[in-house]
Amino acid sequence: MILTSSNTLENKKILEYKGLVTGESLIGANIYKDLFSGVRDVVGGRTSRYEEEIKKARDISINSMIEKAESLNANAIIGLKISYDNLGGTMGNTILVTAYGTAVKFE
């Protein structure tokens, strides 16, 4: 499966546009993770736990989107975008990671 943020495939002829495909996942961050993250930031470290969680959520979203494209018999996704939205929460934050693009079939 080819993934690209562009709206075309260089040197490829798009035969059919299959439609929009999406993939979503949620990251829950709680007050204790936030506190630990803040301490790491103050002492100059990177908050690698958050980075790992965001990467995992992004991978889940992309893989879900790919599965949907494959079910449409597509072999590429063009116009790929990834968004991150803070949904809030009472004990921390919930972050929604969404991957979306247009599934296509090319020669």
Backbone as JSON, one array per atom type, in Angstrom:
{
  "sequence": "MILTSSNTLENKKILEYKGLVTGESLIGANIYKDLFSGVRDVVGGRTSRYEEEIKKARDISINSMIEKAESLNANAIIGLKISYDNLGGTMGNTILVTAYGTAVKFE",
  "N": [[0.85, -1.18, 0.0], [0.7, 2.07, -1.0], [1.33, 5.12, 0.56], [0.71, 8.54, 0.58], [1.08, 12.05, 1.06], [0.57, 13.73, -0.96], [-1.62, 14.69, -3.7], [-1.5, 13.19, -5.93], [0.01, 10.43, -7.73], [3.21, 10.04, -8.55], [4.32, 9.26, -11.79], [2.39, 7.3, -12.05], [-0.76, 6.03, -13.07], [-3.87, 6.87, -11.98], [-6.58, 4.8, -11.7], [-9.06, 4.52, -10.49], [-11.03, 6.16, -8.08], [-11.64, 5.34, -4.87], [-12.72, 6.37, -2.58], [-13.11, 8.18, 0.58], [-11.1, 7.2, 3.32], [-10.68, 6.39, 6.74], [-8.99, 6.31, 9.92], [-8.98, 5.88, 13.39], [-7.79, 6.53, 16.71], [-7.43, 6.54, 20.29], [-5.68, 8.26, 22.87], [-5.16, 8.06, 26.24], [-4.35, 10.29, 28.71], [-3.28, 10.74, 31.97], [-3.47, 12.47, 35.17], [-1.2, 11.75, 36.65], [0.69, 10.9, 34.75], [0.92, 13.35, 33.45], [2.08, 14.92, 35.47], [4.56, 13.58, 35.86], [5.62, 13.93, 33.32], [5.91, 16.71, 33.28], [7.94, 17.05, 35.21], [10.07, 15.77, 33.93], [10.37, 17.51, 31.75], [11.23, 19.86, 33.04], [13.76, 19.16, 34.07], [15.11, 18.8, 31.78], [14.86, 16.52, 30.21], [13.45, 14.37, 27.67], [10.02, 13.68, 27.08], [9.59, 10.78, 26.7], [7.74, 8.71, 27.1], [5.22, 9.79, 26.44], [5.75, 10.34, 23.75], [6.08, 7.76, 22.75], [3.5, 6.73, 23.18], [1.97, 8.41, 21.54], [3.06, 7.78, 19.04], [2.32, 5.08, 18.91], [-0.49, 5.32, 18.88], [-0.78, 6.76, 16.49], [0.19, 4.86, 14.64], [-1.74, 2.84, 14.96], [-4.0, 4.18, 14.0], [-3.25, 4.68, 11.31], [-2.88, 2.04, 10.37], [-5.49, 1.04, 10.66], [-6.82, 2.65, 8.8], [-5.54, 1.78, 6.45], [-6.41, -0.91, 6.36], [-9.13, -0.48, 5.82], [-8.94, 0.7, 3.3], [-7.82, -1.42, 1.85], [-9.96, -3.19, 1.96], [-11.59, -2.04, 0.14], [-10.4, -2.68, -2.16], [-8.28, -1.06, -2.9], [-5.02, 0.22, -3.79], [-3.46, 2.25, -2.95], [-3.2, 5.22, -0.91], [-4.01, 8.5, -1.14], [-3.39, 12.04, -0.51], [-3.01, 11.99, 2.23], [-3.59, 12.76, 5.6], [-2.95, 13.57, 9.01], [-4.41, 14.09, 12.1], [-4.46, 15.57, 15.36], [-6.33, 15.77, 18.21], [-7.32, 17.32, 21.2], [-9.43, 16.05, 23.53], [-10.04, 16.58, 26.12], [-11.01, 15.99, 29.57], [-11.79, 14.66, 32.87], [-9.84, 13.73, 34.74], [-7.54, 14.09, 33.36], [-6.28, 14.2, 30.07], [-7.67, 13.31, 26.92], [-6.56, 12.25, 23.88], [-7.37, 12.35, 20.54], [-6.39, 10.66, 17.72], [-6.42, 10.94, 14.34], [-6.28, 9.52, 11.16], [-6.52, 10.15, 7.72], [-7.51, 9.91, 4.28], [-7.66, 9.6, 0.67], [-8.66, 6.67, -0.81], [-7.33, 4.89, -3.52], [-7.12, 3.21, -6.72], [-4.46, 2.24, -8.67], [-2.63, 1.84, -11.8]],
  "CA": [[0.0, 0.0, 0.0], [1.44, 3.33, -1.07], [0.74, 6.23, 1.3], [1.35, 9.82, 0.24], [0.32, 13.25, 1.41], [0.25, 14.46, -2.2], [-2.91, 14.3, -4.3], [-1.22, 12.42, -7.14], [1.07, 9.43, -7.63], [4.15, 10.33, -9.62], [4.54, 8.19, -12.77], [1.34, 6.28, -11.93], [-2.08, 6.46, -13.54], [-4.95, 6.49, -11.08], [-7.69, 4.24, -12.47], [-10.34, 4.63, -9.79], [-11.06, 6.76, -6.75], [-12.51, 4.47, -4.08], [-13.4, 7.17, -1.56], [-12.44, 8.56, 1.82], [-10.88, 6.18, 4.34], [-10.22, 6.98, 7.99], [-8.62, 5.45, 11.04], [-8.93, 6.67, 14.61], [-7.4, 5.9, 17.98], [-7.43, 7.46, 21.43], [-4.63, 8.17, 23.89], [-5.59, 8.62, 27.51], [-3.26, 10.8, 29.55], [-3.86, 11.07, 33.26], [-2.79, 13.49, 35.96], [0.12, 11.26, 37.09], [1.56, 11.0, 33.58], [1.16, 14.78, 33.23], [3.02, 15.36, 36.5], [5.87, 13.01, 35.53], [6.06, 14.58, 32.1], [6.36, 18.05, 33.65], [9.23, 16.92, 35.89], [11.07, 15.46, 32.89], [10.6, 18.72, 30.97], [11.97, 20.82, 33.86], [15.15, 18.74, 34.19], [15.72, 18.78, 30.46], [14.67, 15.26, 29.5], [12.31, 14.28, 26.75], [8.92, 12.89, 27.61], [9.55, 9.67, 25.75], [6.52, 7.92, 27.3], [4.2, 10.39, 25.59], [6.13, 10.14, 22.35], [5.78, 6.36, 22.43], [2.04, 6.58, 23.13], [1.48, 9.1, 20.34], [3.47, 6.96, 17.89], [1.48, 3.88, 18.9], [-1.83, 5.73, 18.45], [-0.69, 7.1, 15.06], [0.32, 3.6, 13.91], [-3.05, 2.18, 15.0], [-4.88, 4.93, 13.09], [-2.82, 4.44, 9.92], [-3.17, 0.65, 10.02], [-6.93, 0.92, 10.51], [-7.14, 3.28, 7.52], [-5.04, 0.87, 5.4], [-7.34, -2.05, 6.3], [-10.35, -0.04, 5.14], [-8.6, 0.88, 1.88], [-7.66, -2.76, 1.26], [-11.29, -3.79, 1.8], [-12.16, -1.41, -1.06], [-9.54, -3.12, -3.26], [-7.38, 0.05, -3.27], [-3.6, -0.1, -3.58], [-2.77, 3.46, -2.49], [-3.99, 6.26, -0.26], [-3.42, 9.8, -1.47], [-3.92, 13.14, 0.3], [-2.98, 11.54, 3.63], [-3.47, 13.76, 6.67], [-3.07, 13.05, 10.37], [-4.76, 15.17, 13.02], [-4.41, 15.3, 16.79], [-7.31, 16.64, 18.87], [-7.45, 17.14, 22.64], [-10.84, 15.94, 23.88], [-10.21, 16.94, 27.52], [-11.38, 14.93, 30.5], [-11.8, 15.11, 34.26], [-8.58, 13.4, 35.41], [-6.43, 14.27, 32.44], [-6.68, 14.51, 28.71], [-7.79, 12.25, 25.94], [-6.16, 12.76, 22.58], [-7.87, 11.59, 19.41], [-5.51, 10.69, 16.56], [-7.17, 10.54, 13.15], [-5.58, 9.47, 9.86], [-7.52, 10.09, 6.66], [-7.05, 10.17, 2.92], [-8.5, 9.04, -0.39], [-8.22, 5.37, -1.33], [-7.35, 4.84, -4.98], [-6.55, 2.06, -7.43], [-3.63, 2.72, -9.77], [-2.09, 0.79, -12.69]],
  "C": [[0.89, 1.23, 0.0], [0.64, 4.38, -0.3], [1.47, 7.5, 0.92], [0.45, 10.98, 0.66], [-0.03, 14.07, 0.17], [-1.07, 13.94, -2.77], [-2.74, 13.54, -5.61], [-0.17, 11.36, -6.81], [1.99, 9.64, -8.82], [4.39, 9.09, -10.47], [3.53, 7.05, -12.65], [0.03, 6.87, -12.44], [-3.13, 5.94, -12.57], [-6.14, 6.05, -11.93], [-9.05, 4.5, -11.82], [-10.14, 5.25, -8.42], [-12.09, 5.98, -5.94], [-13.25, 5.23, -2.98], [-12.54, 7.42, -0.33], [-12.29, 7.35, 2.73], [-10.29, 6.87, 5.57], [-9.78, 5.9, 8.96], [-8.46, 6.33, 12.26], [-8.4, 5.85, 15.77], [-7.34, 6.97, 19.05], [-6.23, 7.19, 22.33], [-5.21, 8.79, 25.14], [-4.38, 9.05, 28.3], [-3.88, 11.2, 30.88], [-2.98, 12.05, 34.03], [-1.4, 13.04, 36.4], [1.12, 11.29, 35.94], [1.92, 12.46, 33.32], [2.2, 15.31, 34.22], [4.43, 14.86, 36.18], [6.46, 13.68, 34.29], [6.6, 15.97, 32.41], [7.71, 18.03, 34.34], [10.32, 16.64, 34.87], [11.4, 16.71, 32.08], [11.46, 19.73, 31.74], [13.45, 20.45, 33.94], [15.81, 18.51, 32.84], [15.58, 17.47, 29.69], [13.5, 15.33, 28.55], [11.24, 13.41, 27.38], [8.66, 11.71, 26.68], [8.31, 8.8, 25.91], [5.38, 8.47, 26.44], [4.5, 10.18, 24.12], [5.81, 8.73, 21.89], [4.28, 6.15, 22.28], [1.46, 7.24, 21.88], [1.84, 8.31, 19.09], [2.59, 5.72, 17.78], [0.07, 4.22, 18.4], [-1.84, 6.09, 16.96], [-0.61, 5.84, 14.21], [-1.01, 2.85, 13.85], [-4.0, 2.86, 14.0], [-4.53, 4.65, 11.63], [-3.15, 3.02, 9.51], [-4.66, 0.41, 9.83], [-7.38, 1.51, 9.17], [-6.71, 2.38, 6.36], [-5.98, -0.33, 5.25], [-8.62, -1.68, 5.56], [-10.1, 0.15, 3.65], [-8.46, -0.47, 1.19], [-9.01, -3.43, 1.05], [-12.03, -3.2, 0.59], [-11.39, -1.79, -2.31], [-8.67, -1.97, -3.8], [-5.94, -0.42, -3.08], [-2.77, 1.13, -3.24], [-3.75, 4.36, -1.76], [-3.27, 7.58, -0.54], [-4.05, 10.88, -0.58], [-3.95, 12.82, 1.78], [-2.76, 12.71, 4.58], [-3.6, 13.03, 8.01], [-3.38, 14.23, 11.28], [-4.75, 14.66, 14.45], [-5.34, 16.29, 17.48], [-7.4, 16.3, 20.35], [-8.93, 17.17, 23.0], [-11.11, 16.32, 25.33], [-10.56, 15.74, 28.37], [-11.28, 15.44, 31.92], [-10.48, 14.85, 34.97], [-7.37, 13.6, 34.52], [-6.97, 14.62, 31.08], [-6.83, 13.24, 27.9], [-7.48, 12.86, 24.6], [-6.65, 11.81, 21.51], [-6.9, 11.78, 18.25], [-6.3, 10.14, 15.39], [-6.28, 10.6, 11.91], [-6.66, 9.37, 8.8], [-6.9, 10.45, 5.32], [-8.02, 9.54, 1.93], [-7.89, 7.74, -0.89], [-8.37, 5.36, -2.83], [-6.8, 3.51, -5.47], [-5.74, 2.63, -8.58], [-3.11, 1.54, -10.58], [-0.85, 0.17, -12.12]]
}
